[in-house]
Short mmCIF file of C-alpha atoms and ligand atoms in Angstrom, two decimals:
data_model
loop_
_atom_site.label_atom_id
_atom_site.label_comp_id
_atom_site.label_asym_id
_atom_site.label_seq_id
_atom_site.Cartn_x
_atom_site.Cartn_y
_atom_site.Cartn_z
CA MET A 20 -5.10 9.03 21.24
CA ASN A 21 -5.13 6.24 18.70
CA ASP A 22 -2.83 6.36 15.76
CA THR A 23 -2.49 2.87 14.47
CA ALA A 24 1.17 1.97 14.92
CA TYR A 25 1.36 2.86 18.58
CA ALA A 26 -0.87 1.12 21.09
CA ALA A 27 -4.00 3.10 21.84
CA GLU A 28 -3.73 3.06 25.61
CA ARG A 29 -0.24 3.91 26.78
CA GLN A 30 0.72 3.47 30.37
CA PRO A 31 3.69 5.40 31.76
CA ASP A 32 6.65 3.18 30.98
CA PRO A 33 9.84 3.71 33.00
CA GLU A 34 11.85 1.50 30.63
CA GLU A 35 10.82 3.71 27.74
CA GLU A 36 11.67 6.84 29.70
CA GLN A 37 15.21 5.55 29.97
CA VAL A 38 15.40 4.80 26.26
CA LEU A 39 14.14 8.28 25.47
CA ALA A 40 16.77 9.85 27.70
CA VAL A 41 19.46 8.02 25.74
CA ILE A 42 17.95 8.93 22.39
CA GLU A 43 17.95 12.55 23.45
CA THR A 44 21.72 12.41 23.84
CA GLU A 45 22.07 10.76 20.40
CA ILE A 46 20.03 13.33 18.50
CA PRO A 47 22.58 16.15 18.18
CA ALA A 48 25.01 13.83 16.41
CA LEU A 49 22.50 13.01 13.65
CA PRO A 50 22.95 14.62 10.25
CA ARG A 51 20.46 17.29 9.22
CA ASP A 52 20.17 16.31 5.60
CA GLU A 53 16.68 14.98 4.87
CA HIS A 54 18.16 12.14 2.85
CA GLN A 55 19.62 10.81 6.06
CA LEU A 56 16.24 10.50 7.75
CA ILE A 57 15.76 6.79 7.11
CA PRO A 58 19.34 5.82 8.10
CA SER A 59 18.88 7.89 11.28
CA LEU A 60 15.69 6.01 12.13
CA GLN A 61 17.44 2.73 11.37
CA GLY A 62 20.23 3.71 13.73
CA ILE A 63 17.82 4.37 16.57
CA GLN A 64 16.04 1.11 15.98
CA ASN A 65 19.33 -0.80 15.87
CA ARG A 66 20.44 0.66 19.17
CA HIS A 67 17.14 0.43 21.03
CA GLY A 68 15.17 -2.28 19.26
CA TYR A 69 12.31 -0.01 18.25
CA LEU A 70 11.24 3.57 17.54
CA PRO A 71 9.52 4.98 20.59
CA ARG A 72 6.91 7.61 19.92
CA GLY A 73 8.84 10.30 21.74
CA GLY A 74 11.96 9.40 19.75
CA LEU A 75 10.15 9.97 16.45
CA VAL A 76 9.08 13.39 17.65
CA MET A 77 12.66 14.28 18.61
CA VAL A 78 13.96 13.14 15.22
CA ALA A 79 11.32 15.22 13.47
CA ARG A 80 12.30 18.30 15.43
CA HIS A 81 15.96 17.72 14.63
CA PHE A 82 15.31 17.45 10.89
CA GLY A 83 12.87 20.37 10.95
CA LEU A 84 10.07 18.16 9.62
CA PRO A 85 6.48 17.81 10.83
CA ALA A 86 6.26 14.79 13.14
CA SER A 87 3.52 13.37 10.93
CA LYS A 88 5.91 13.19 7.97
CA VAL A 89 8.47 11.20 9.92
CA TYR A 90 5.71 8.95 11.22
CA GLY A 91 4.47 8.55 7.64
CA VAL A 92 7.89 7.54 6.39
CA ALA A 93 8.45 5.11 9.26
CA THR A 94 5.07 3.40 8.90
CA PHE A 95 5.61 2.98 5.17
CA TYR A 96 8.45 0.52 5.72
CA ASN A 97 8.02 -2.92 7.20
CA GLN A 98 11.40 -2.81 8.88
CA PHE A 99 10.41 -0.34 11.57
CA ARG A 100 9.00 -1.40 14.91
CA PHE A 101 6.96 0.94 17.06
CA ASN A 102 6.81 -1.18 20.16
CA PRO A 103 9.65 -2.64 22.19
CA PRO A 104 10.48 -6.24 21.38
CA GLY A 105 9.10 -8.60 24.02
CA ARG A 106 11.28 -10.99 25.97
CA HIS A 107 9.58 -13.67 23.90
CA PRO A 108 9.10 -12.27 20.42
CA ILE A 109 6.49 -14.31 18.57
CA LYS A 110 6.76 -14.29 14.81
CA VAL A 111 3.88 -15.84 12.93
CA CYS A 112 4.79 -16.91 9.42
CA LEU A 113 2.39 -15.72 6.76
CA GLY A 114 4.44 -16.86 3.81
CA THR A 115 2.50 -18.59 1.05
CA ALA A 116 2.68 -22.10 2.48
CA CYS A 117 1.83 -21.01 6.01
CA HIS A 118 -0.87 -18.71 4.76
CA VAL A 119 -2.72 -21.49 2.95
CA ARG A 120 -2.40 -23.73 6.01
CA GLY A 121 -4.12 -21.15 8.18
CA GLY A 122 -1.30 -18.90 9.38
CA ASP A 123 -3.70 -15.98 9.64
CA ILE A 124 -5.89 -17.98 12.02
CA VAL A 125 -2.83 -18.72 14.14
CA LEU A 126 -2.03 -15.01 14.22
CA GLU A 127 -5.58 -14.26 15.28
CA ASN A 128 -5.32 -16.86 18.03
CA PHE A 129 -2.23 -15.19 19.40
CA GLU A 130 -3.85 -11.77 19.17
CA ARG A 131 -6.81 -12.97 21.17
CA LYS A 132 -4.74 -14.92 23.69
CA LEU A 133 -2.33 -12.04 24.34
CA GLY A 134 -4.82 -9.23 24.00
CA ILE A 135 -2.63 -7.30 21.56
CA VAL A 136 -2.62 -6.96 17.81
CA GLU A 137 0.16 -7.72 15.40
CA GLY A 138 2.99 -5.22 15.82
CA GLU A 139 2.31 -4.68 19.54
CA THR A 140 3.92 -5.79 22.78
CA THR A 141 2.16 -6.89 25.97
CA ALA A 142 2.27 -4.34 28.78
CA ASP A 143 4.65 -6.52 30.81
CA ARG A 144 6.94 -6.75 27.75
CA GLU A 145 6.77 -10.52 27.97
CA PHE A 146 5.47 -11.06 24.42
CA SER A 147 5.61 -9.14 21.20
CA LEU A 148 3.72 -10.29 18.14
CA GLU A 149 4.59 -9.83 14.50
CA ARG A 150 4.07 -11.42 11.14
CA VAL A 151 6.93 -12.51 8.95
CA ALA A 152 7.23 -13.86 5.44
CA CYS A 153 8.48 -17.39 4.74
CA VAL A 154 11.00 -18.53 7.33
CA GLY A 155 12.23 -21.38 5.18
CA CYS A 156 10.55 -24.47 6.62
CA CYS A 157 7.35 -24.60 4.61
CA ALA A 158 7.00 -28.36 5.12
CA LEU A 159 6.20 -27.62 8.75
CA ALA A 160 3.50 -25.06 7.94
CA PRO A 161 1.94 -23.28 9.68
CA VAL A 162 5.08 -22.17 11.46
CA VAL A 163 5.63 -19.83 14.39
CA LEU A 164 8.95 -18.63 15.76
CA VAL A 165 9.04 -18.15 19.51
CA GLY A 166 12.32 -16.40 20.08
CA GLU A 167 14.67 -18.56 18.04
CA LYS A 168 12.62 -21.70 18.46
CA VAL A 169 10.54 -23.04 15.56
CA GLU A 170 7.06 -24.30 16.42
CA ALA A 171 5.78 -26.59 13.66
CA HIS A 172 2.22 -27.41 12.57
CA VAL A 173 0.78 -24.83 14.91
CA THR A 174 -2.84 -25.32 15.99
CA PRO A 175 -5.01 -23.22 18.30
CA SER A 176 -4.19 -25.56 21.20
CA LYS A 177 -0.51 -25.13 20.49
CA VAL A 178 -0.96 -21.37 20.70
CA GLU A 179 -2.31 -21.87 24.22
CA GLY A 180 0.61 -24.15 24.89
CA VAL A 181 3.26 -21.66 23.78
CA VAL A 182 1.90 -18.93 26.01
CA THR A 183 1.30 -21.24 28.96
CA GLN A 184 4.80 -22.67 28.64
CA VAL A 185 6.33 -19.22 29.05
CA GLU A 186 4.01 -18.43 31.93
CA ILE A 187 4.99 -21.66 33.68
CA GLU A 188 8.68 -20.97 33.15
CA ASN A 189 8.26 -17.50 34.62
CA GLU A 190 6.28 -18.83 37.56
CA MET A 191 8.97 -21.44 38.23
CA ALA A 192 11.68 -18.81 38.09
CA VAL A 193 9.78 -16.69 40.60
CA ARG A 194 9.34 -19.64 42.95
CA ALA A 195 12.96 -20.64 42.61
CA ALA A 196 13.97 -17.12 43.53
CA GLU A 197 11.64 -17.20 46.52
CA ARG A 198 13.07 -20.54 47.71
CA GLU A 199 16.54 -19.17 47.32
CA GLU A 200 15.63 -16.21 49.46
CA GLN A 201 14.03 -18.40 52.14
CA CYS A 202 17.13 -20.63 52.31
CA HIS A 203 19.35 -17.61 52.69
CA GLY A 204 17.00 -16.31 55.34
CA LYS A 205 17.44 -19.56 57.36
CA THR A 206 21.21 -19.68 57.18
CA ASP A 207 21.49 -16.08 58.28
CA MET B 10 -3.82 39.61 -21.09
CA ARG B 11 -2.70 36.02 -21.10
CA ASN B 12 -2.72 34.08 -24.32
CA LYS B 13 -5.86 32.15 -24.98
CA VAL B 14 -6.07 28.72 -26.52
CA THR B 15 -9.13 27.37 -28.22
CA MET B 16 -10.06 23.73 -28.23
CA THR B 17 -12.99 21.48 -28.92
CA VAL B 18 -14.54 19.39 -26.16
CA ASP B 19 -17.32 16.98 -27.08
CA GLY B 20 -17.97 19.07 -30.18
CA LEU B 21 -18.14 22.31 -28.21
CA GLU B 22 -15.58 25.05 -28.81
CA ILE B 23 -14.07 26.55 -25.66
CA SER B 24 -11.39 29.16 -25.02
CA VAL B 25 -9.20 29.13 -21.95
CA PRO B 26 -6.01 30.85 -20.81
CA ALA B 27 -2.88 29.06 -22.01
CA GLY B 28 -1.44 26.77 -19.36
CA THR B 29 -4.83 25.68 -18.03
CA THR B 30 -5.20 21.95 -17.59
CA VAL B 31 -7.77 20.22 -19.75
CA LEU B 32 -9.61 19.25 -16.56
CA ASP B 33 -9.88 22.85 -15.32
CA ALA B 34 -10.75 24.05 -18.80
CA CYS B 35 -13.69 21.66 -18.96
CA LEU B 36 -14.87 22.27 -15.41
CA ASP B 37 -14.70 26.04 -15.91
CA ASN B 38 -16.87 25.67 -18.98
CA GLY B 39 -19.52 23.54 -17.36
CA ILE B 40 -18.33 20.23 -18.75
CA TYR B 41 -18.12 17.82 -15.85
CA ILE B 42 -15.29 15.31 -15.63
CA PRO B 43 -15.18 13.13 -12.52
CA ASN B 44 -12.14 13.99 -10.41
CA LEU B 45 -10.98 13.65 -6.83
CA CYS B 46 -7.29 14.23 -6.44
CA HIS B 47 -6.78 17.43 -8.39
CA LEU B 48 -6.82 20.97 -7.04
CA ASP B 49 -6.60 24.13 -9.04
CA GLY B 50 -3.03 25.37 -9.32
CA MET B 51 -1.27 22.14 -8.36
CA GLU B 52 2.23 22.12 -9.72
CA HIS B 53 2.65 18.36 -9.61
CA PRO B 54 -0.81 16.78 -9.76
CA PRO B 55 -0.67 13.35 -8.10
CA ALA B 56 -3.00 11.94 -10.78
CA SER B 57 -3.81 9.13 -8.41
CA CYS B 58 -7.58 8.76 -8.61
CA ARG B 59 -7.60 7.89 -12.33
CA LEU B 60 -11.10 9.28 -12.74
CA CYS B 61 -10.48 12.34 -14.87
CA LEU B 62 -9.73 10.44 -18.08
CA VAL B 63 -10.43 11.87 -21.52
CA GLU B 64 -9.51 10.93 -25.05
CA VAL B 65 -7.70 13.38 -27.26
CA ASP B 66 -7.47 13.11 -31.04
CA GLY B 67 -3.96 12.12 -31.99
CA MET B 68 -3.12 10.64 -28.57
CA ARG B 69 -3.16 6.95 -27.88
CA GLY B 70 -5.73 5.80 -25.36
CA PRO B 71 -7.36 7.77 -22.57
CA VAL B 72 -5.19 10.21 -20.61
CA THR B 73 -5.67 11.98 -17.27
CA SER B 74 -6.98 15.46 -17.98
CA CYS B 75 -5.54 16.87 -14.75
CA THR B 76 -2.01 16.43 -16.06
CA LEU B 77 -2.71 17.62 -19.58
CA ALA B 78 -2.25 21.24 -20.60
CA ALA B 79 -4.81 22.67 -22.96
CA VAL B 80 -3.32 23.31 -26.40
CA ASP B 81 -4.69 25.31 -29.32
CA GLY B 82 -6.71 23.13 -31.68
CA MET B 83 -6.95 20.18 -29.30
CA VAL B 84 -9.93 17.91 -29.84
CA VAL B 85 -11.08 16.31 -26.59
CA HIS B 86 -13.72 13.66 -25.93
CA THR B 87 -14.91 13.23 -22.36
CA ASN B 88 -17.49 10.52 -22.84
CA THR B 89 -16.19 7.74 -25.06
CA ASP B 90 -16.95 4.12 -24.15
CA GLU B 91 -13.36 3.47 -23.25
CA VAL B 92 -13.20 6.49 -20.93
CA ARG B 93 -16.38 5.44 -19.18
CA GLU B 94 -15.24 1.84 -18.80
CA LEU B 95 -11.97 2.92 -17.17
CA GLN B 96 -13.70 5.46 -14.97
CA LYS B 97 -16.12 2.83 -13.79
CA LEU B 98 -13.29 0.47 -13.04
CA ALA B 99 -11.43 3.12 -11.06
CA PHE B 100 -14.58 4.03 -9.18
CA ARG B 101 -15.39 0.43 -8.30
CA MET B 102 -11.89 -0.10 -7.02
CA LEU B 103 -12.21 3.01 -4.93
CA VAL B 104 -15.48 2.05 -3.27
CA SER B 105 -14.36 -1.55 -2.81
CA CYS B 106 -12.21 -0.37 0.08
CA ASN B 107 -14.54 2.36 1.20
CA GLN B 108 -17.38 2.34 3.66
CA GLY B 109 -19.57 5.10 4.93
CA ASN B 110 -23.09 5.64 6.11
CA CYS B 111 -24.40 8.45 3.92
CA ARG B 112 -27.51 8.94 6.00
CA VAL B 113 -25.58 10.19 9.00
CA CYS B 114 -22.56 11.63 7.16
CA MET B 115 -21.95 15.35 7.32
CA ALA B 116 -21.08 15.40 3.62
CA ASN B 117 -24.35 13.79 2.58
CA LYS B 118 -25.66 15.43 -0.62
CA ARG B 119 -22.50 17.47 -1.17
CA CYS B 120 -20.11 14.55 -1.39
CA ASP B 121 -18.02 14.18 -4.52
CA LEU B 122 -18.23 10.41 -4.28
CA GLN B 123 -22.03 10.54 -4.39
CA GLN B 124 -21.85 12.94 -7.30
CA ILE B 125 -19.49 10.70 -9.25
CA ALA B 126 -21.58 7.62 -8.48
CA LYS B 127 -24.62 9.36 -9.87
CA PHE B 128 -22.71 10.62 -12.89
CA LEU B 129 -21.39 7.15 -13.74
CA HIS B 130 -24.69 5.45 -12.81
CA LEU B 131 -22.95 3.26 -10.27
CA PRO B 132 -23.89 2.34 -6.71
CA LEU B 133 -21.64 3.34 -3.79
CA ARG B 134 -21.16 -0.33 -3.00
CA THR B 135 -19.85 -2.52 -5.75
CA LYS B 136 -20.79 -6.17 -5.99
CA GLN B 137 -18.18 -6.87 -8.62
CA MET B 138 -15.21 -6.72 -6.31
CA ARG B 139 -14.47 -8.04 -2.88
CA HIS B 140 -15.12 -5.39 -0.27
CA ILE B 141 -11.98 -4.77 1.78
CA PRO B 142 -12.36 -1.95 4.28
CA LYS B 143 -9.19 -0.71 5.94
CA ASP B 144 -7.95 -2.65 8.92
CA VAL B 145 -7.95 0.43 11.15
CA PRO B 146 -10.47 1.88 13.61
CA GLU B 147 -13.64 3.42 12.16
CA VAL B 148 -12.91 6.78 13.72
CA LEU B 149 -9.49 8.19 14.58
CA THR B 150 -9.31 10.93 17.17
CA ASP B 151 -5.59 11.65 17.41
CA HIS B 152 -6.17 15.30 16.67
CA PRO B 153 -7.36 17.49 19.55
CA CYS B 154 -10.39 18.74 17.60
CA ILE B 155 -10.55 17.08 14.17
CA VAL B 156 -11.99 13.60 13.62
CA TYR B 157 -10.83 11.36 10.78
CA GLU B 158 -12.84 8.46 9.38
CA PRO B 159 -10.43 6.30 7.36
CA ASN B 160 -13.06 4.19 5.67
CA LYS B 161 -14.72 7.23 4.16
CA CYS B 162 -11.40 8.62 2.98
CA VAL B 163 -10.66 8.22 -0.73
CA LEU B 164 -6.97 9.07 -0.23
CA CYS B 165 -7.18 11.91 -2.70
CA GLY B 166 -4.44 13.78 -0.83
CA ARG B 167 -6.18 17.14 -0.97
CA CYS B 168 -5.98 17.63 2.79
CA VAL B 169 -2.27 16.84 2.88
CA TYR B 170 -1.67 19.25 0.03
CA VAL B 171 -3.58 22.18 1.52
CA CYS B 172 -2.18 21.61 4.99
CA GLU B 173 1.39 21.64 3.72
CA ARG B 174 0.77 24.91 1.96
CA ARG B 175 -0.54 26.51 5.13
CA GLY B 176 3.01 26.43 6.38
CA ASN B 177 1.87 25.62 9.91
CA PRO B 178 4.52 23.86 11.97
CA PHE B 179 2.06 21.02 12.23
CA SER B 180 1.10 19.24 9.06
CA LEU B 181 -0.93 16.27 7.92
CA SER B 182 0.67 13.35 6.21
CA PHE B 183 -0.08 9.95 4.77
CA ALA B 184 0.90 6.95 6.88
CA ASN B 185 1.02 3.18 6.47
CA ARG B 186 0.97 1.52 3.11
CA GLY B 187 -1.28 -0.32 0.66
CA PHE B 188 -4.80 -1.06 1.83
CA ASN B 189 -4.06 0.42 5.24
CA THR B 190 -2.91 3.80 4.00
CA ILE B 191 -4.48 6.56 6.07
CA VAL B 192 -4.08 10.23 6.73
CA THR B 193 -2.33 10.84 10.04
CA PHE B 194 -2.46 13.65 12.56
CA PHE B 195 0.58 12.30 14.34
CA GLY B 196 2.14 15.01 16.47
CA SER B 197 -0.98 17.16 16.63
CA GLU B 198 -1.01 16.94 20.42
CA ALA B 199 1.75 19.60 20.38
CA GLU B 200 0.95 22.93 21.90
CA GLY B 201 -0.84 25.46 19.73
CA VAL B 202 -2.06 22.97 17.13
CA GLU B 203 -5.65 22.99 18.31
CA ASP B 204 -6.01 26.77 18.07
CA ALA B 205 -4.22 26.96 14.73
CA CYS B 206 -6.45 24.26 13.25
CA ARG B 207 -9.66 25.82 14.53
CA ASP B 208 -8.69 28.99 12.68
CA CYS B 209 -7.53 27.17 9.58
CA ARG B 210 -10.17 24.51 8.70
CA ALA B 211 -8.50 24.05 5.31
CA CYS B 212 -8.38 20.25 5.35
CA VAL B 213 -11.93 19.80 6.63
CA ASP B 214 -13.27 22.20 4.01
CA ILE B 215 -11.36 20.68 1.09
CA CYS B 216 -12.16 17.03 1.76
CA PRO B 217 -14.33 15.86 -1.16
CA VAL B 218 -16.08 13.34 1.06
CA GLY B 219 -16.95 13.41 4.75
CA ALA B 220 -13.74 11.89 6.07
CA LEU B 221 -12.62 14.93 8.07
CA SER B 222 -14.76 16.95 10.45
CA PHE B 223 -14.48 18.99 13.59
CA ALA B 224 -15.39 16.78 16.52
CA ASP B 225 -17.88 19.23 18.03
CA GLU B 226 -19.60 19.93 14.71
CA ARG B 227 -19.84 16.21 14.01
CA GLU B 228 -21.34 15.58 17.45
CA ARG B 229 -23.95 18.22 16.85
CA HIS B 230 -24.69 16.85 13.39
CA LEU B 231 -25.11 13.28 14.65
CA ARG B 232 -27.42 14.51 17.41
CA LEU B 233 -29.55 16.36 14.87
CA VAL B 234 -29.75 13.31 12.63
CA GLU B 235 -30.81 11.16 15.56
CA ALA B 236 -33.39 13.75 16.64
CA GLY B 237 -34.72 13.91 13.07
CA LYS B 238 -35.08 10.16 13.01
CA GLY B 239 -36.95 10.22 16.32
CA ARG B 240 -39.34 12.84 15.02
CA ARG B 241 -40.03 10.87 11.88
CA LYS B 242 -40.79 7.80 13.93
CA ALA B 243 -43.09 9.70 16.25
CA GLY B 244 -44.85 11.51 13.42
S1 SF4 C 12 -6.95 22.57 10.06
FE1 SF4 C 12 -5.32 23.44 8.72
S2 SF4 C 12 -3.41 23.21 9.90
FE2 SF4 C 12 -4.94 21.91 10.89
S3 SF4 C 12 -4.61 19.90 10.00
FE3 SF4 C 12 -6.21 20.90 8.78
S4 SF4 C 12 -5.15 21.94 7.10
FE4 SF4 C 12 -3.60 21.39 8.63
S1 SF4 C 13 -9.32 12.86 4.36
FE1 SF4 C 13 -10.54 13.70 2.67
S2 SF4 C 13 -9.16 15.17 1.68
FE2 SF4 C 13 -7.88 13.86 2.96
S3 SF4 C 13 -7.17 12.22 1.61
FE3 SF4 C 13 -9.03 11.48 2.63
S4 SF4 C 13 -10.69 11.98 1.24
FE4 SF4 C 13 -8.93 13.21 0.59
S1 FES C 14 5.72 -20.04 4.21
FE1 FES C 14 5.98 -20.26 6.32
S2 FES C 14 7.88 -21.28 6.40
FE2 FES C 14 7.65 -20.98 4.27
S1 FES C 15 -8.12 14.20 -10.93
FE1 FES C 15 -6.83 13.48 -12.46
S2 FES C 15 -6.19 11.55 -11.69
FE2 FES C 15 -7.37 12.36 -10.06
#
């Protein structure tokens, strides 16, 4: 299995199962007019953050269209996502200014570091990676958005830094939780 | 009997049934015009490959012959300098984002791209443009038994057209956009698709290049090519 918008290797994903169950309940309310296909896809994406593979198939069945046609329509537009947004969405700017200052190299660095390609999400849903056009601070090029935070003048070492930072924060959160538990254990 | 129209192509007089396209009229009469995206009987030819250009007296500039109906008294030229220049440009653009290995390809020697290259005296790799293969895997195996090789595909749309007309619940489609446009078999994992496609073959048979093939036939072919190579080395 390897169409290009969905990750090649797909592990069973309980979070996605839940999303699909909800989408299933939303389907009957969708219009059946082909002209409403794109708004229907937009609706699903707005509610769930992305278009899961199974959701596309359900939409196709509802509209009486081959699944490949719906997939074709969805992949034509930049606005559609095929993977769930990560907890830390990384948006690499490839606007003109960032592009000439090596934005594509930054993107490549992230791809290598995270082991995913642009448009994908890591298996633990920690990071998702996408490219965006000018985010309006060209003087800081090349620019990366990590969540809402702007990272300026990004270099390969900064790419490492961004990922490590998140990993450290997660690790600290885990330890804090553990300490909490131990303390509670003592007082009991 | 249907009305006939008579026209002149490259100084030769030909008669064809009214309503025939100029492209079909020429091909039926042994006058070759390069073409990739047209199929006989298409109601709305996509006219996307831009290879089938001709000049017609009284019309400005070259026009695509696949979208032009033959008319009585028409005077057509298939080999003017301007036509050839534009055809060469279109062909170079096409191969600039194309990549195949003819030696091992199942379509070798019956490939329309090879034929057109020969006809236009052009190589299958152009040095005049940057080579930009598609940013997708070399071989896509979404379909249970058909293999798709995006970098051989010339995006003519023939497969999509014939598959749609089969009226199978499953159907091929284009996906993505721009340089990364591909043909997709999304949804072909559904039940019954494999059997239906094995019986149908329409897309594999219509592909003008070697971009679509049945996985097992391709395997066998590649093994034979490898064996042939071994023999040549040994001999
Ligand atoms: S074999 Fe027939 S039904 Fe199957 S994808 Fe090709 S054209 Fe469509
Ligand atoms: S796979 Fe073959 S028939 Fe289909 S669009 Fe590509 S070149 Fe044309
Ligand atoms: S091009 Fe990247 S911020 Fe403007
Ligand atoms: S055959 Fe006429 S444009 Fe392709």
